[in-house]
mmCIF file of C-alpha atoms in Angstrom:
data_model
loop_
_atom_site.group_PDB
_atom_site.id
_atom_site.type_symbol
_atom_site.label_atom_id
_atom_site.label_comp_id
_atom_site.label_asym_id
_atom_site.label_seq_id
_atom_site.Cartn_x
_atom_site.Cartn_y
_atom_site.Cartn_z
ATOM 1 C CA MET A 1 -3.390 -177.396 -205.113
ATOM 2 C CA ARG A 2 -5.882 -177.728 -201.989
ATOM 3 C CA PHE A 3 -4.802 -179.090 -199.013
ATOM 4 C CA MET A 4 -6.119 -182.456 -198.104
ATOM 5 C CA SER A 5 -6.909 -183.644 -194.443
ATOM 6 C CA THR A 6 -5.726 -187.072 -193.234
ATOM 7 C CA PRO A 7 -6.166 -189.144 -190.135
ATOM 8 C CA TYR A 8 -2.311 -188.220 -189.174
ATOM 9 C CA HIS A 9 -3.179 -184.525 -189.703
ATOM 10 C CA ALA A 10 -6.342 -184.341 -187.502
ATOM 11 C CA ALA A 11 -4.148 -186.438 -184.735
ATOM 12 C CA ALA A 12 -1.533 -184.125 -184.949
ATOM 13 C CA ARG A 13 -4.019 -180.973 -184.419
ATOM 14 C CA ALA A 14 -5.599 -183.017 -181.361
ATOM 15 C CA ILE A 15 -2.066 -183.174 -180.010
ATOM 16 C CA ARG A 16 -1.229 -179.261 -180.453
ATOM 17 C CA LEU A 17 -4.594 -178.282 -178.841
ATOM 18 C CA LEU A 18 -4.240 -180.676 -175.795
ATOM 19 C CA PRO A 19 -2.138 -178.312 -173.537
ATOM 20 C CA LEU A 20 -4.800 -175.684 -174.277
ATOM 21 C CA ALA A 21 -7.811 -178.137 -173.321
ATOM 22 C CA ILE A 22 -6.125 -179.148 -170.124
ATOM 23 C CA ALA A 23 -5.524 -175.236 -169.432
ATOM 24 C CA LEU A 24 -9.313 -174.423 -169.702
ATOM 25 C CA ALA A 25 -10.174 -177.910 -167.681
ATOM 26 C CA GLY A 26 -7.817 -177.053 -164.727
ATOM 27 C CA ALA A 27 -9.198 -173.196 -164.481
ATOM 28 C CA ALA A 28 -12.726 -174.472 -164.658
ATOM 29 C CA ALA A 29 -12.307 -176.466 -161.862
ATOM 30 C CA ALA A 30 -10.280 -174.235 -159.821
ATOM 31 C CA ALA A 31 -13.086 -171.458 -160.396
ATOM 32 C CA PRO A 32 -14.873 -172.232 -157.491
ATOM 33 C CA THR A 33 -11.801 -172.114 -155.204
ATOM 34 C CA LEU A 34 -10.736 -168.586 -156.509
ATOM 35 C CA ALA A 35 -14.180 -167.305 -156.449
ATOM 36 C CA ALA A 36 -14.162 -168.288 -152.227
ATOM 37 C CA GLU A 37 -10.620 -166.560 -152.287
ATOM 38 C CA LEU A 38 -11.603 -163.524 -153.812
ATOM 39 C CA SER A 39 -14.869 -163.256 -151.633
ATOM 40 C CA PRO A 40 -14.527 -160.110 -149.235
ATOM 41 C CA PRO A 41 -13.862 -160.676 -145.655
ATOM 42 C CA ALA A 42 -17.246 -160.416 -143.254
ATOM 43 C CA GLN A 43 -18.819 -156.822 -142.690
ATOM 44 C CA ALA A 44 -16.756 -154.735 -139.879
ATOM 45 C CA ARG A 45 -19.980 -152.845 -138.253
ATOM 46 C CA VAL A 46 -18.084 -150.582 -136.395
ATOM 47 C CA GLN A 47 -18.312 -146.733 -136.421
ATOM 48 C CA ALA A 48 -15.539 -144.509 -137.040
ATOM 49 C CA PRO A 49 -13.789 -142.977 -133.605
ATOM 50 C CA GLY A 50 -16.119 -140.319 -132.508
ATOM 51 C CA PHE A 51 -13.935 -137.105 -132.566
ATOM 52 C CA TYR A 52 -14.170 -133.912 -134.423
ATOM 53 C CA ARG A 53 -11.544 -131.317 -134.003
ATOM 54 C CA MET A 54 -11.371 -127.502 -134.784
ATOM 55 C CA MET A 55 -9.636 -124.548 -133.372
ATOM 56 C CA LEU A 56 -11.251 -121.633 -131.381
ATOM 57 C CA GLY A 57 -8.717 -119.013 -131.448
ATOM 58 C CA SER A 58 -5.482 -120.805 -129.815
ATOM 59 C CA PHE A 59 -8.046 -123.257 -128.118
ATOM 60 C CA GLU A 60 -8.105 -126.799 -129.342
ATOM 61 C CA VAL A 61 -11.669 -128.071 -129.095
ATOM 62 C CA THR A 62 -12.512 -131.644 -129.867
ATOM 63 C CA ALA A 63 -16.047 -132.731 -130.007
ATOM 64 C CA LEU A 64 -16.519 -136.311 -128.298
ATOM 65 C CA SER A 65 -19.071 -138.904 -128.880
ATOM 66 C CA ASP A 66 -20.221 -141.042 -125.944
ATOM 67 C CA GLY A 67 -22.608 -142.654 -128.688
ATOM 68 C CA THR A 68 -26.154 -142.586 -129.071
ATOM 69 C CA VAL A 69 -29.637 -143.559 -127.488
ATOM 70 C CA ALA A 70 -32.734 -144.095 -129.013
ATOM 71 C CA VAL A 71 -35.691 -142.066 -127.571
ATOM 72 C CA PRO A 72 -39.382 -141.933 -128.459
ATOM 73 C CA LEU A 73 -39.656 -138.255 -129.028
ATOM 74 C CA ASP A 74 -43.593 -138.097 -129.911
ATOM 75 C CA GLN A 75 -44.332 -139.489 -126.379
ATOM 76 C CA LEU A 76 -41.679 -137.064 -124.459
ATOM 77 C CA LEU A 77 -42.257 -133.398 -126.313
ATOM 78 C CA HIS A 78 -44.890 -131.352 -125.185
ATOM 79 C CA ASN A 79 -46.223 -130.955 -129.017
ATOM 80 C CA PRO A 80 -48.781 -132.484 -130.953
ATOM 81 C CA PRO A 81 -47.286 -136.097 -131.837
ATOM 82 C CA ALA A 82 -48.350 -135.994 -135.243
ATOM 83 C CA ASP A 83 -46.846 -132.879 -136.079
ATOM 84 C CA THR A 84 -43.687 -134.512 -134.219
ATOM 85 C CA ALA A 85 -43.982 -136.933 -136.621
ATOM 86 C CA ARG A 86 -43.818 -134.916 -139.542
ATOM 87 C CA ARG A 87 -41.269 -132.944 -138.490
ATOM 88 C CA LEU A 88 -38.929 -135.840 -137.896
ATOM 89 C CA ALA A 89 -39.955 -137.657 -141.350
ATOM 90 C CA GLN A 90 -38.830 -134.675 -142.906
ATOM 91 C CA ALA A 91 -35.712 -135.338 -141.764
ATOM 92 C CA HIS A 92 -35.847 -139.100 -142.331
ATOM 93 C CA LEU A 93 -36.401 -140.059 -138.947
ATOM 94 C CA GLY A 94 -38.801 -142.055 -136.962
ATOM 95 C CA THR A 95 -40.315 -140.889 -133.866
ATOM 96 C CA ARG A 96 -37.989 -143.262 -131.869
ATOM 97 C CA ALA A 97 -35.152 -141.120 -132.832
ATOM 98 C CA GLU A 98 -31.265 -141.861 -132.473
ATOM 99 C CA THR A 99 -30.049 -139.089 -130.304
ATOM 100 C CA SER A 100 -26.346 -138.109 -130.029
ATOM 101 C CA ILE A 101 -24.300 -138.088 -126.875
ATOM 102 C CA ASN A 102 -22.300 -135.329 -127.027
ATOM 103 C CA ALA A 103 -19.143 -134.158 -124.804
ATOM 104 C CA PHE A 104 -16.312 -131.519 -125.691
ATOM 105 C CA LEU A 105 -12.779 -131.485 -124.724
ATOM 106 C CA ILE A 106 -10.960 -128.091 -124.618
ATOM 107 C CA HIS A 107 -7.408 -127.782 -124.620
ATOM 108 C CA THR A 108 -6.430 -124.103 -123.565
ATOM 109 C CA GLY A 109 -2.882 -124.722 -123.356
ATOM 110 C CA SER A 110 -2.802 -124.607 -119.766
ATOM 111 C CA HIS A 111 -5.605 -126.626 -118.713
ATOM 112 C CA LEU A 112 -7.619 -129.788 -120.358
ATOM 113 C CA ALA A 113 -11.340 -129.299 -119.643
ATOM 114 C CA LEU A 114 -13.801 -132.020 -120.309
ATOM 115 C CA VAL A 115 -17.695 -130.643 -120.713
ATOM 116 C CA ASP A 116 -19.961 -133.382 -119.537
ATOM 117 C CA THR A 117 -18.995 -137.232 -119.163
ATOM 118 C CA GLY A 118 -21.787 -139.115 -121.183
ATOM 119 C CA ALA A 119 -23.897 -141.807 -119.673
ATOM 120 C CA GLY A 120 -20.710 -144.411 -118.505
ATOM 121 C CA ASP A 121 -22.914 -147.549 -117.950
ATOM 122 C CA LEU A 122 -25.936 -146.279 -117.088
ATOM 123 C CA PHE A 123 -27.832 -146.472 -120.644
ATOM 124 C CA GLY A 124 -26.893 -150.216 -121.149
ATOM 125 C CA GLN A 125 -25.696 -150.998 -124.189
ATOM 126 C CA ALA A 126 -26.483 -146.815 -125.583
ATOM 127 C CA GLY A 127 -23.903 -144.787 -124.679
ATOM 128 C CA GLY A 128 -20.709 -145.428 -122.911
ATOM 129 C CA GLN A 129 -18.087 -144.588 -125.469
ATOM 130 C CA LEU A 130 -16.709 -141.329 -124.280
ATOM 131 C CA LEU A 131 -13.461 -142.873 -122.793
ATOM 132 C CA ASP A 132 -12.496 -144.444 -126.584
ATOM 133 C CA SER A 133 -13.506 -141.366 -127.875
ATOM 134 C CA ILE A 134 -10.841 -139.427 -125.676
ATOM 135 C CA ARG A 135 -8.269 -142.300 -126.561
ATOM 136 C CA ALA A 136 -8.865 -141.911 -129.907
ATOM 137 C CA ALA A 137 -8.481 -138.191 -129.845
ATOM 138 C CA GLY A 138 -5.154 -138.685 -128.730
ATOM 139 C CA TYR A 139 -5.791 -137.991 -124.795
ATOM 140 C CA ARG A 140 -5.943 -140.004 -122.022
ATOM 141 C CA PRO A 141 -8.720 -139.811 -119.319
ATOM 142 C CA GLU A 142 -5.751 -139.131 -116.623
ATOM 143 C CA ASP A 143 -4.711 -135.648 -118.574
ATOM 144 C CA ILE A 144 -7.900 -134.013 -117.794
ATOM 145 C CA ASP A 145 -7.721 -131.479 -114.930
ATOM 146 C CA THR A 146 -11.155 -130.301 -115.097
ATOM 147 C CA VAL A 147 -14.762 -131.775 -115.585
ATOM 148 C CA LEU A 148 -17.342 -129.209 -116.253
ATOM 149 C CA LEU A 149 -20.826 -130.635 -115.901
ATOM 150 C CA THR A 150 -23.517 -128.500 -117.804
ATOM 151 C CA HIS A 151 -26.223 -130.570 -115.237
ATOM 152 C CA ILE A 152 -26.353 -133.519 -113.057
ATOM 153 C CA HIS A 153 -28.153 -136.151 -115.720
ATOM 154 C CA ALA A 154 -27.385 -139.438 -116.289
ATOM 155 C CA ASP A 155 -26.135 -138.476 -120.017
ATOM 156 C CA HIS A 156 -23.899 -135.916 -118.738
ATOM 157 C CA SER A 157 -22.519 -137.131 -115.430
ATOM 158 C CA GLY A 158 -22.818 -140.856 -115.440
ATOM 159 C CA GLY A 159 -19.428 -141.410 -117.140
ATOM 160 C CA LEU A 160 -17.946 -139.867 -114.194
ATOM 161 C CA THR A 161 -17.566 -143.236 -112.570
ATOM 162 C CA ARG A 162 -17.702 -146.868 -113.165
ATOM 163 C CA GLN A 163 -17.871 -149.654 -110.478
ATOM 164 C CA GLY A 164 -17.301 -147.374 -108.071
ATOM 165 C CA LYS A 165 -13.739 -146.050 -109.598
ATOM 166 C CA ARG A 166 -13.162 -142.566 -110.662
ATOM 167 C CA MET A 167 -12.523 -142.333 -114.486
ATOM 168 C CA PHE A 168 -11.020 -139.037 -114.208
ATOM 169 C CA PRO A 169 -8.781 -139.453 -111.212
ATOM 170 C CA SER A 170 -6.699 -136.143 -112.099
ATOM 171 C CA ALA A 171 -9.717 -134.109 -112.526
ATOM 172 C CA ASP A 172 -11.871 -131.412 -109.950
ATOM 173 C CA ILE A 173 -15.457 -131.555 -110.643
ATOM 174 C CA ARG A 174 -17.324 -128.302 -110.869
ATOM 175 C CA VAL A 175 -20.980 -128.044 -111.304
ATOM 176 C CA SER A 176 -23.746 -125.439 -110.061
ATOM 177 C CA GLN A 177 -24.196 -125.710 -106.509
ATOM 178 C CA ARG A 178 -27.975 -125.598 -106.970
ATOM 179 C CA ASP A 179 -27.713 -128.728 -109.158
ATOM 180 C CA VAL A 180 -25.898 -130.527 -106.082
ATOM 181 C CA ASP A 181 -28.411 -129.142 -103.757
ATOM 182 C CA PHE A 182 -31.363 -130.479 -105.832
ATOM 183 C CA TRP A 183 -30.070 -133.948 -107.330
ATOM 184 C CA LEU A 184 -28.027 -135.187 -103.953
ATOM 185 C CA ASN A 185 -31.239 -134.584 -101.983
ATOM 186 C CA PRO A 186 -33.884 -137.496 -102.404
ATOM 187 C CA ALA A 187 -36.168 -135.525 -100.864
ATOM 188 C CA ASN A 188 -36.754 -133.533 -104.293
ATOM 189 C CA ALA A 189 -37.885 -136.620 -106.181
ATOM 190 C CA GLY A 190 -41.557 -135.676 -106.033
ATOM 191 C CA LYS A 191 -40.601 -132.607 -107.915
ATOM 192 C CA VAL A 192 -39.415 -134.440 -111.303
ATOM 193 C CA ALA A 193 -40.876 -136.824 -113.439
ATOM 194 C CA LYS A 194 -41.612 -140.422 -112.539
ATOM 195 C CA GLU A 195 -39.010 -141.585 -115.284
ATOM 196 C CA GLU A 196 -36.423 -139.093 -113.845
ATOM 197 C CA ARG A 197 -36.424 -140.371 -110.184
ATOM 198 C CA HIS A 198 -33.804 -142.748 -110.921
ATOM 199 C CA SER A 199 -31.536 -139.395 -111.136
ATOM 200 C CA PHE A 200 -31.135 -139.434 -107.576
ATOM 201 C CA ALA A 201 -29.502 -142.858 -107.108
ATOM 202 C CA ASP A 202 -27.562 -142.091 -110.272
ATOM 203 C CA SER A 203 -26.215 -138.630 -109.039
ATOM 204 C CA GLU A 204 -25.285 -140.343 -105.721
ATOM 205 C CA ALA A 205 -23.505 -143.061 -107.500
ATOM 206 C CA ALA A 206 -21.486 -140.693 -109.733
ATOM 207 C CA LEU A 207 -20.442 -138.174 -107.266
ATOM 208 C CA ARG A 208 -19.833 -139.997 -104.356
ATOM 209 C CA PRO A 209 -16.181 -141.008 -105.315
ATOM 210 C CA TYR A 210 -15.374 -137.661 -106.071
ATOM 211 C CA ILE A 211 -16.839 -136.136 -103.073
ATOM 212 C CA GLU A 212 -14.561 -138.462 -101.007
ATOM 213 C CA ALA A 213 -11.614 -137.662 -102.908
ATOM 214 C CA GLY A 214 -12.422 -133.993 -102.180
ATOM 215 C CA ARG A 215 -12.727 -133.176 -106.041
ATOM 216 C CA LEU A 216 -16.189 -132.295 -106.118
ATOM 217 C CA LYS A 217 -15.884 -128.361 -106.347
ATOM 218 C CA PRO A 218 -19.373 -127.063 -106.888
ATOM 219 C CA PHE A 219 -19.657 -123.130 -108.061
ATOM 220 C CA ASP A 220 -22.206 -120.473 -107.227
ATOM 221 C CA GLY A 221 -23.704 -117.978 -109.999
ATOM 222 C CA GLU A 222 -22.352 -116.978 -113.083
ATOM 223 C CA THR A 223 -18.280 -117.322 -113.017
ATOM 224 C CA GLU A 224 -14.979 -117.928 -114.605
ATOM 225 C CA LEU A 225 -13.619 -121.097 -113.724
ATOM 226 C CA LEU A 226 -10.646 -121.421 -115.989
ATOM 227 C CA PRO A 227 -8.940 -118.516 -118.066
ATOM 228 C CA GLY A 228 -11.060 -118.120 -121.116
ATOM 229 C CA ILE A 229 -14.321 -120.564 -119.697
ATOM 230 C CA ARG A 230 -16.976 -118.942 -118.010
ATOM 231 C CA ALA A 231 -20.325 -120.224 -116.291
ATOM 232 C CA VAL A 232 -23.418 -118.682 -117.175
ATOM 233 C CA SER A 233 -26.900 -119.814 -116.132
ATOM 234 C CA GLY A 234 -28.921 -121.931 -118.235
ATOM 235 C CA ALA A 235 -31.529 -122.678 -115.350
ATOM 236 C CA GLY A 236 -34.873 -124.326 -116.465
ATOM 237 C CA HIS A 237 -33.711 -127.794 -117.694
ATOM 238 C CA THR A 238 -32.535 -128.351 -114.295
ATOM 239 C CA PRO A 239 -32.385 -126.126 -111.412
ATOM 240 C CA GLY A 240 -28.595 -125.430 -111.636
ATOM 241 C CA HIS A 241 -28.117 -126.281 -115.593
ATOM 242 C CA THR A 242 -25.401 -124.158 -116.912
ATOM 243 C CA LEU A 243 -24.198 -122.915 -120.437
ATOM 244 C CA TYR A 244 -20.255 -122.635 -120.604
ATOM 245 C CA GLU A 245 -18.646 -119.689 -122.620
ATOM 246 C CA VAL A 246 -15.769 -120.259 -124.110
ATOM 247 C CA GLN A 247 -13.656 -117.282 -125.691
ATOM 248 C CA SER A 248 -10.065 -117.368 -127.188
ATOM 249 C CA GLU A 249 -8.375 -114.452 -129.136
ATOM 250 C CA GLY A 250 -11.766 -112.980 -130.077
ATOM 251 C CA LYS A 251 -13.868 -116.240 -131.139
ATOM 252 C CA LYS A 252 -16.574 -117.409 -128.921
ATOM 253 C CA MET A 253 -18.074 -120.695 -128.688
ATOM 254 C CA VAL A 254 -21.201 -121.242 -126.202
ATOM 255 C CA LEU A 255 -22.079 -124.969 -124.729
ATOM 256 C CA TRP A 256 -25.607 -125.389 -124.643
ATOM 257 C CA GLY A 257 -25.776 -128.539 -122.850
ATOM 258 C CA ASP A 258 -29.606 -129.820 -122.772
ATOM 259 C CA LEU A 259 -30.843 -126.439 -123.950
ATOM 260 C CA ILE A 260 -32.296 -128.548 -126.830
ATOM 261 C CA HIS A 261 -32.950 -132.208 -127.062
ATOM 262 C CA ALA A 262 -35.287 -132.435 -130.477
ATOM 263 C CA GLN A 263 -33.272 -130.281 -133.261
ATOM 264 C CA ASP A 264 -35.803 -131.193 -136.156
ATOM 265 C CA VAL A 265 -38.566 -129.949 -133.699
ATOM 266 C CA GLN A 266 -37.520 -127.443 -131.301
ATOM 267 C CA PHE A 267 -35.369 -124.994 -133.813
ATOM 268 C CA ALA A 268 -38.452 -124.262 -135.620
ATOM 269 C CA LYS A 269 -40.478 -124.455 -132.418
ATOM 270 C CA PRO A 270 -38.592 -123.135 -129.406
ATOM 271 C CA GLY A 271 -41.590 -123.247 -127.162
ATOM 272 C CA VAL A 272 -41.673 -126.989 -127.501
ATOM 273 C CA THR A 273 -40.451 -128.609 -124.268
ATOM 274 C CA ILE A 274 -39.716 -131.956 -123.105
ATOM 275 C CA ARG A 275 -40.665 -134.247 -120.163
ATOM 276 C CA PHE A 276 -37.199 -134.293 -118.536
ATOM 277 C CA ASP A 277 -37.377 -130.403 -117.764
ATOM 278 C CA VAL A 278 -37.580 -129.760 -114.322
ATOM 279 C CA ASP A 279 -38.930 -126.157 -115.068
ATOM 280 C CA ALA A 280 -40.515 -126.457 -118.687
ATOM 281 C CA ALA A 281 -41.388 -122.352 -118.560
ATOM 282 C CA ALA A 282 -38.311 -121.442 -117.684
ATOM 283 C CA ALA A 283 -36.452 -123.928 -119.859
ATOM 284 C CA ALA A 284 -38.507 -122.743 -123.257
ATOM 285 C CA LYS A 285 -37.531 -119.277 -122.004
ATOM 286 C CA GLN A 286 -33.735 -120.093 -122.134
ATOM 287 C CA ARG A 287 -34.125 -121.682 -125.613
ATOM 288 C CA LEU A 288 -35.789 -119.145 -127.024
ATOM 289 C CA ALA A 289 -33.419 -116.064 -125.643
ATOM 290 C CA ARG A 290 -30.213 -118.068 -126.095
ATOM 291 C CA MET A 291 -31.255 -118.955 -130.163
ATOM 292 C CA ASP A 292 -31.988 -115.259 -130.544
ATOM 293 C CA GLU A 293 -28.541 -114.577 -129.138
ATOM 294 C CA ALA A 294 -26.702 -117.103 -131.130
ATOM 295 C CA ALA A 295 -28.622 -115.887 -134.357
ATOM 296 C CA ARG A 296 -27.725 -112.222 -133.879
ATOM 297 C CA GLN A 297 -24.129 -112.651 -132.873
ATOM 298 C CA GLY A 298 -22.997 -115.246 -135.042
ATOM 299 C CA TRP A 299 -20.997 -117.216 -132.214
ATOM 300 C CA LEU A 300 -20.276 -120.756 -132.463
ATOM 301 C CA VAL A 301 -22.551 -123.037 -130.568
ATOM 302 C CA GLY A 302 -22.017 -126.731 -129.097
ATOM 303 C CA ALA A 303 -24.779 -128.575 -127.968
ATOM 304 C CA ALA A 304 -25.165 -132.385 -126.557
ATOM 305 C CA HIS A 305 -28.071 -133.784 -128.337
ATOM 306 C CA ILE A 306 -27.902 -132.029 -131.586
ATOM 307 C CA ARG A 307 -26.430 -134.738 -134.315
ATOM 308 C CA PHE A 308 -22.909 -135.372 -133.794
ATOM 309 C CA PRO A 309 -20.065 -133.417 -133.647
ATOM 310 C CA GLY A 310 -23.030 -131.182 -132.469
ATOM 311 C CA LEU A 311 -21.307 -127.749 -133.447
ATOM 312 C CA GLY A 312 -22.564 -125.263 -135.727
ATOM 313 C CA TYR A 313 -24.329 -122.197 -136.017
ATOM 314 C CA VAL A 314 -27.988 -120.850 -135.654
ATOM 315 C CA ARG A 315 -29.664 -118.472 -138.019
ATOM 316 C CA ARG A 316 -33.464 -117.068 -138.151
ATOM 317 C CA ASP A 317 -35.821 -119.014 -140.203
ATOM 318 C CA GLY A 318 -39.209 -117.235 -140.668
ATOM 319 C CA ALA A 319 -41.060 -117.702 -137.324
ATOM 320 C CA GLY A 320 -38.070 -120.006 -135.801
ATOM 321 C CA TYR A 321 -34.714 -120.845 -136.336
ATOM 322 C CA ALA A 322 -32.437 -123.199 -138.241
ATOM 323 C CA TRP A 323 -29.405 -125.225 -137.749
ATOM 324 C CA GLN A 324 -26.328 -124.888 -139.700
ATOM 325 C CA PRO A 325 -23.332 -127.232 -138.849
ATOM 326 C CA VAL A 326 -19.891 -126.546 -139.365
ATOM 327 C CA PRO A 327 -17.990 -127.674 -142.520
ATOM 328 C CA TYR A 328 -15.422 -130.454 -141.693
ATOM 329 C CA SER A 329 -11.801 -128.357 -142.283
ATOM 330 C CA LEU A 330 -8.254 -128.984 -141.378
ATOM 331 C CA ALA A 331 -7.856 -125.321 -140.918
ATOM 332 C CA GLY A 332 -5.336 -124.441 -138.353
ATOM 333 C CA LEU A 333 -4.816 -127.970 -137.075
ATOM 334 C CA LYS A 334 -1.500 -128.341 -138.575
ATOM 335 C CA PRO A 335 1.371 -126.478 -137.252
ATOM 336 C CA ALA A 336 2.822 -124.076 -139.325
ATOM 337 C CA ALA A 337 5.952 -124.808 -141.262
ATOM 338 C CA ALA A 338 9.002 -123.812 -140.160
ATOM 339 C CA PRO A 339 10.568 -121.130 -142.382
ATOM 340 C CA ALA A 340 12.991 -122.275 -144.729
ATOM 341 C CA ARG A 341 17.139 -121.749 -144.329
#
């Protein structure tokens, strides 16, 4: 027999569906609130701590970022601007390229040495992150016993001092006597590009507190400054521009300082110089010789203005050279596990 619907049955069905209708209405009303609760937090817009660590024999090497600075390479490089623009475009860069400011911390086991100190406050909003990077890497500025300057330019020595205070109070400052004689003598201002003349006042401000504390200790010529760390001449970019050779357990790294500024141009064309070179011809000669040396010997290289962490190898590439960054690695960083008993 076919079931016949009645007003009673319809009312009963409506009553049974009432809880579902109430729930659906409540969900619809709550939807905007739930959506708001599930929206993401504000964008963080901060970069990861600026350090990268690797082992060189028994030495711990930590590349440190002082940040970046944007520079108009098409105006600064002594190279046809169109060629500079083309090479930078191939690397997805504009002519005003963001350039890394790198420093390197070397723990030898008996010494903690910092190579270069970044720009400090001298570049305004650019750079100035080195102290934060040191702390993020697990050290304190007070732990550093030696600062090795490749040369006295603002983005290498500016971080020594802030507001007249030494940022590395336990450290001796080692730098070529030739650079000290040049940059601490304002009479030499006419020997550099107009844009570089501020470096004389910057140098005085950065180094004076260390001079007064008896902590500035210049060196002459090529010499071993710490066991396993040797200063070698790289003169050209500045009169006392210095490279540091670091060796441990048969492994070797050469820290280039400002041997190169624009990796996307100068590896392929080592003869291209930059306006900041005090002696451009000597700087070009040094770059070509050191690139050839690194390519032939297979040494690890660290550089101040190669993209962070600025560690890698050089290889021949046609008439020029190419850069091979080190791969990310955890090798050697964790102590060996204790033997099972």
